Coordinates of C-alpha atoms in Angstrom, one line a residue:
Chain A
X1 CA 39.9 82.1 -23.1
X2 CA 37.6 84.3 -24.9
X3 CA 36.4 87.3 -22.7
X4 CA 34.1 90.7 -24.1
X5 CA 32.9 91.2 -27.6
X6 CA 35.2 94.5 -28.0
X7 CA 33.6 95.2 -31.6
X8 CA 31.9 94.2 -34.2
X9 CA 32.9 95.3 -37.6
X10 CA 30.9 96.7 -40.5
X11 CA 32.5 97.9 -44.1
X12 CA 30.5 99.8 -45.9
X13 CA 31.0 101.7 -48.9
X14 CA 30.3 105.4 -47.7
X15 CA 31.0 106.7 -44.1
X16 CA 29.3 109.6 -43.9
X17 CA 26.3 108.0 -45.7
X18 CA 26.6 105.3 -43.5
X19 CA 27.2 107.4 -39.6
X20 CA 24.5 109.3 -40.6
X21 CA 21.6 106.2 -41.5
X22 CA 22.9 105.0 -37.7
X23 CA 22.7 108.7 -36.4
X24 CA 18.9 109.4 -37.7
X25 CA 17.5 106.0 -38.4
X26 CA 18.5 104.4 -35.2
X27 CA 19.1 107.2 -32.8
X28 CA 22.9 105.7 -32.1
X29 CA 25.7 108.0 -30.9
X30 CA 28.8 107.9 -33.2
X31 CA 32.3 109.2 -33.1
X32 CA 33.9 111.6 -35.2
X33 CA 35.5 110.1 -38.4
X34 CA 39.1 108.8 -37.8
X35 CA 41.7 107.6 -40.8
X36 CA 44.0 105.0 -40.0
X37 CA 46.2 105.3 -43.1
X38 CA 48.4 102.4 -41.5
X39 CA 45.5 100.2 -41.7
X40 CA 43.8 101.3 -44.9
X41 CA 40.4 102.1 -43.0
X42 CA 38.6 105.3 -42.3
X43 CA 36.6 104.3 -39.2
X44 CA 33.8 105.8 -37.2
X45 CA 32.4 104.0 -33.7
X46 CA 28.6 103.1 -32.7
X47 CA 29.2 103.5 -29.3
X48 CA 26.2 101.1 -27.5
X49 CA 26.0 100.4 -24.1
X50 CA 27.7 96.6 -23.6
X51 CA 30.0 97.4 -27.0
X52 CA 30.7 99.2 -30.3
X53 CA 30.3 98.5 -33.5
X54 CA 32.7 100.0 -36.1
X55 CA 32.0 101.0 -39.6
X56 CA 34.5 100.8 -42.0
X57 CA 35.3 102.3 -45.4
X58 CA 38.6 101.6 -47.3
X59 CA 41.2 103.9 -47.5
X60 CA 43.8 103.4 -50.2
X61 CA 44.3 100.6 -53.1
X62 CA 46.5 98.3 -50.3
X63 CA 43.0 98.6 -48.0
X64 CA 43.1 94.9 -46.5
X65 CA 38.9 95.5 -46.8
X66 CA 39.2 96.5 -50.5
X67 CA 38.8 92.8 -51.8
X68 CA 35.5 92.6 -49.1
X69 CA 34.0 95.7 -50.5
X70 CA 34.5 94.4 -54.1
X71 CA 32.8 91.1 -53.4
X72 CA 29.9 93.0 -51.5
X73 CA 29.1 96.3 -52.8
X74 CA 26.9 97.1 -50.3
X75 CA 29.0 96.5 -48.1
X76 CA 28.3 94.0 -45.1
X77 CA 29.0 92.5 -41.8
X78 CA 33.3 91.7 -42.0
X79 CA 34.3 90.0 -38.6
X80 CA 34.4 90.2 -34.8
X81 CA 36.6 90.9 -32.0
X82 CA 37.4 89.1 -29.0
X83 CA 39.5 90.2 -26.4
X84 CA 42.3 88.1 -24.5
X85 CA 44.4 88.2 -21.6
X86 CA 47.7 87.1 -23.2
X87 CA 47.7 86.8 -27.1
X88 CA 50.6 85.0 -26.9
X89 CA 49.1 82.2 -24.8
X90 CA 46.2 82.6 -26.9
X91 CA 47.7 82.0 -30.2
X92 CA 49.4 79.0 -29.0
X93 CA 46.5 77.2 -27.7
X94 CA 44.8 78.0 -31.1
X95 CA 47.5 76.9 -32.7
X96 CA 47.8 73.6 -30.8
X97 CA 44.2 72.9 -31.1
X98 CA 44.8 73.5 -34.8
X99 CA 43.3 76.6 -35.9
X100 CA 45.1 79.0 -38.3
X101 CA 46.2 82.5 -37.5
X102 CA 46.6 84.6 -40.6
X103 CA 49.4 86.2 -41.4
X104 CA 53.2 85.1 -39.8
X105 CA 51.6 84.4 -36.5
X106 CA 52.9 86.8 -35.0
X107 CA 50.6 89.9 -32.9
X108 CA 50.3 93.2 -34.7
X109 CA 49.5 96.8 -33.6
X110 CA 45.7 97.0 -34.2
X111 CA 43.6 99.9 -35.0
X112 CA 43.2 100.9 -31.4
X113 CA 47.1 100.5 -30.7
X114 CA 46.6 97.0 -29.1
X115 CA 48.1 93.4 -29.7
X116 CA 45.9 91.5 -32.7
X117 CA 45.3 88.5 -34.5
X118 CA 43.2 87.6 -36.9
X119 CA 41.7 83.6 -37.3
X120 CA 41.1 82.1 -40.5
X121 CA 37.3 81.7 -41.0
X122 CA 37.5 78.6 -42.4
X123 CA 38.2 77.5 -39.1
X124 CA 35.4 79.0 -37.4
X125 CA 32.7 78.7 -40.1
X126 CA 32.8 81.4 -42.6
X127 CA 33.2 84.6 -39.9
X128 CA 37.0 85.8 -39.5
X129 CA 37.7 86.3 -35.8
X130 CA 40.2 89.2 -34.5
X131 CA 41.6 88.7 -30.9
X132 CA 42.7 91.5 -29.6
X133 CA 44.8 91.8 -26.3
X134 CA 42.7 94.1 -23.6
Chain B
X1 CA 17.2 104.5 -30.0
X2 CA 19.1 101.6 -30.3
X3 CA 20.5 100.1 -26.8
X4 CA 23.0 97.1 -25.7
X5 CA 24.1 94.8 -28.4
X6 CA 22.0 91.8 -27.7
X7 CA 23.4 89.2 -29.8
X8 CA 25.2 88.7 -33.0
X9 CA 24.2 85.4 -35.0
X10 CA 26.1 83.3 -36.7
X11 CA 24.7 80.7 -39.4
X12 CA 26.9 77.5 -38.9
X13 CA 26.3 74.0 -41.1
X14 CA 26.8 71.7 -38.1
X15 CA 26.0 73.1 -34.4
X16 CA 27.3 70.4 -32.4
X17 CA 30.6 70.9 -34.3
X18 CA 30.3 75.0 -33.7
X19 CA 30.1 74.5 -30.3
X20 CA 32.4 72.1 -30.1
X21 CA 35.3 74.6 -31.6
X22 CA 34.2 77.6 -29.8
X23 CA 34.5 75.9 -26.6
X24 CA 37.6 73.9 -27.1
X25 CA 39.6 76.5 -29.3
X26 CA 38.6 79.2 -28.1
X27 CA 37.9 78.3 -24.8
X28 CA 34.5 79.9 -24.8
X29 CA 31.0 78.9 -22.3
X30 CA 28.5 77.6 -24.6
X31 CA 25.0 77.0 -23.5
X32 CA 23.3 73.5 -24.3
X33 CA 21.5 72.9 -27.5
X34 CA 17.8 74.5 -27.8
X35 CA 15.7 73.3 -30.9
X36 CA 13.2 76.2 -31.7
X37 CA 11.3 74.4 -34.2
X38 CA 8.8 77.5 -34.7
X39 CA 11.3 79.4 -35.2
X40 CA 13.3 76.7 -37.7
X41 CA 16.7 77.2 -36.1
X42 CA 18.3 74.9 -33.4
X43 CA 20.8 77.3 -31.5
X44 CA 23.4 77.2 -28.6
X45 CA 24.7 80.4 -26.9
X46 CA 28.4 81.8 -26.6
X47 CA 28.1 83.6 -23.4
X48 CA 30.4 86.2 -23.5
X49 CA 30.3 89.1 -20.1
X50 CA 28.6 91.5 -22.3
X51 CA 26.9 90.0 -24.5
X52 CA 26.1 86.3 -26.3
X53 CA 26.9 84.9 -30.1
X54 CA 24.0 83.2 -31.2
X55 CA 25.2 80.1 -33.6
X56 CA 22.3 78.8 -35.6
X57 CA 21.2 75.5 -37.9
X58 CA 19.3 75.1 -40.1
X59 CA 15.9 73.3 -38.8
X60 CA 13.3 71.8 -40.9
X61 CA 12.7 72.7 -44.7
X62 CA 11.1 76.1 -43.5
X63 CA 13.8 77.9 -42.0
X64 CA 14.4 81.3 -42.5
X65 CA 18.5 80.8 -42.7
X66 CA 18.3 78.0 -45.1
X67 CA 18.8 80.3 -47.6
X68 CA 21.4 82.0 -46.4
X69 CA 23.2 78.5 -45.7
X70 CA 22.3 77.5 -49.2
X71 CA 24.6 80.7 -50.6
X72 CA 27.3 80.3 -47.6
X73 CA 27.7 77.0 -47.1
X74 CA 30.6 77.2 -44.3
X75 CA 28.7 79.5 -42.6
X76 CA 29.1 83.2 -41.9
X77 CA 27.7 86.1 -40.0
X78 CA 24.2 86.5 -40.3
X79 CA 22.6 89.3 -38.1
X80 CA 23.1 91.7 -35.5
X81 CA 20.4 92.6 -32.4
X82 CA 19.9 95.5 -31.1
X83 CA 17.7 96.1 -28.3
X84 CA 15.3 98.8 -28.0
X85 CA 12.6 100.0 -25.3
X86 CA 9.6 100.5 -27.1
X87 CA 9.4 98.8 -30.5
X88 CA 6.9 100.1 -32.0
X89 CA 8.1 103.3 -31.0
X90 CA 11.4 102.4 -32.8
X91 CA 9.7 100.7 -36.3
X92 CA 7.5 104.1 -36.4
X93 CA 10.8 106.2 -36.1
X94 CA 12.6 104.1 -38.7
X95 CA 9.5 104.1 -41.1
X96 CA 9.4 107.8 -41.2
X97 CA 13.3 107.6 -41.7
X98 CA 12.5 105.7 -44.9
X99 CA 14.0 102.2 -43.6
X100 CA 12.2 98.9 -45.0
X101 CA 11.1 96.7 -41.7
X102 CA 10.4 93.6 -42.9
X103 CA 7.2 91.4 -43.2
X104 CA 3.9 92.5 -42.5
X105 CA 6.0 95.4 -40.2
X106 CA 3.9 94.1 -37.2
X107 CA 6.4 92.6 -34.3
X108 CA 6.6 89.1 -34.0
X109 CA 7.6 86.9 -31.0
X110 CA 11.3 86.4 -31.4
X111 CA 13.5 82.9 -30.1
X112 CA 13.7 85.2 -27.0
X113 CA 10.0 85.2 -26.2
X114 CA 10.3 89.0 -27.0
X115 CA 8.7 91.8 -29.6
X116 CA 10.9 91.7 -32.7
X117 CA 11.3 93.4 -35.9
X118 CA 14.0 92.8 -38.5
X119 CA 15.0 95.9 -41.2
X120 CA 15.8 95.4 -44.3
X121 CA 19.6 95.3 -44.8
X122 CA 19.9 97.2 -48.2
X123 CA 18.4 100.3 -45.9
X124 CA 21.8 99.6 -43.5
X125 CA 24.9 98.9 -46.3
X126 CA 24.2 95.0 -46.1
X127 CA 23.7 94.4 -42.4
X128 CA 20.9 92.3 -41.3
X129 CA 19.4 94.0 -38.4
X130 CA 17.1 92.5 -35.4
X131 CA 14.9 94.8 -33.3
X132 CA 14.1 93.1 -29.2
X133 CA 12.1 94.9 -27.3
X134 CA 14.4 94.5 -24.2

């Protein structure tokens, strides 16, 4: 079911601070900073060659990484996505094979305008999983 | 610098059950169970089409993630690799960057049979990052 690792996602607490430690220290090309008010992130992209990592600082007090960044400072590695044919048929075999999507169950708009879900990391042992429809 | 995404690893209390999930639940290819006991892990690989997951256990009283399994006892994401051409080309640029690489900050063999280096994760917001020279 599971096909490409679309992203992996960092928070961190500053995202200039943080774009430029990838920029100098490890020679990566990044995007230019883009909020997502609707998702309570400010985001920039370390684009690689196979996949991107995105860095994440919160936006706003309803930022759904806020509680993240208050347990870890820091800041620190926050979850990873996997892209899917169908969601829908994705969900339900999760569902049926008794993993627990968060929210209602139902897909949202994601970050990059696609279908999402997120997993429960309980279910998958401590890392919370986002599926994203490519 | 920095190249593909080569793995991201994630620390798991019971392997065998890991794999057992991501293949079944997520419907993922999962390699058979290596034991690396120099390198006190016992790991299986998600093969994804552009990259892997790494899942780890704990092996032996030694391991370097025991640690880490001893704070997150579920589990949780525990590093990312990134792969570089030279690495001692790379630790020399990331020393004189002011980055922490850790150890002795000569390259060991890695579970790869590669040239790694790992960097301190305060220098990089709380991210646990592996060096392979590719």
């Amino acid at each position: 079911m599971i096909g490409r690792l679309n992203h992996v996602a960092l928070v961190v607490p500053d995202l200039e601070q943080a774009a430029q430690s990838y920029r100098q220290s490890l020679g990566a090309t990044i995007s230019p900073v883009q909020e997502l008010p609707d998702h309570g992130v400010k985001v920039v992209f370390v684009e690689l060659p196979n996949t991107k990592i995105e860095l994440l600082e919160v936006l706003g007090e309803a930022s759904p990484i806020k509680a993240f960044l208050d347990k870890n400072p820091s800041g620190g590695m926050h979850h990873l996505c996997y892209e899917v044919d169908d969601i829908l048929a994705a969900r339900d075999q999760l569902k049926a094979a008794g993993a627990r999507v968060l929210g209602d169950g139902a897909p949202k708009t994601g970050a990059h305008g696609k279908p999402v879900l997120f997993l429960h990391p309980k279910d998958f042992f401590g890392t919370l999983i986002e599926l994203e429809q490519a």
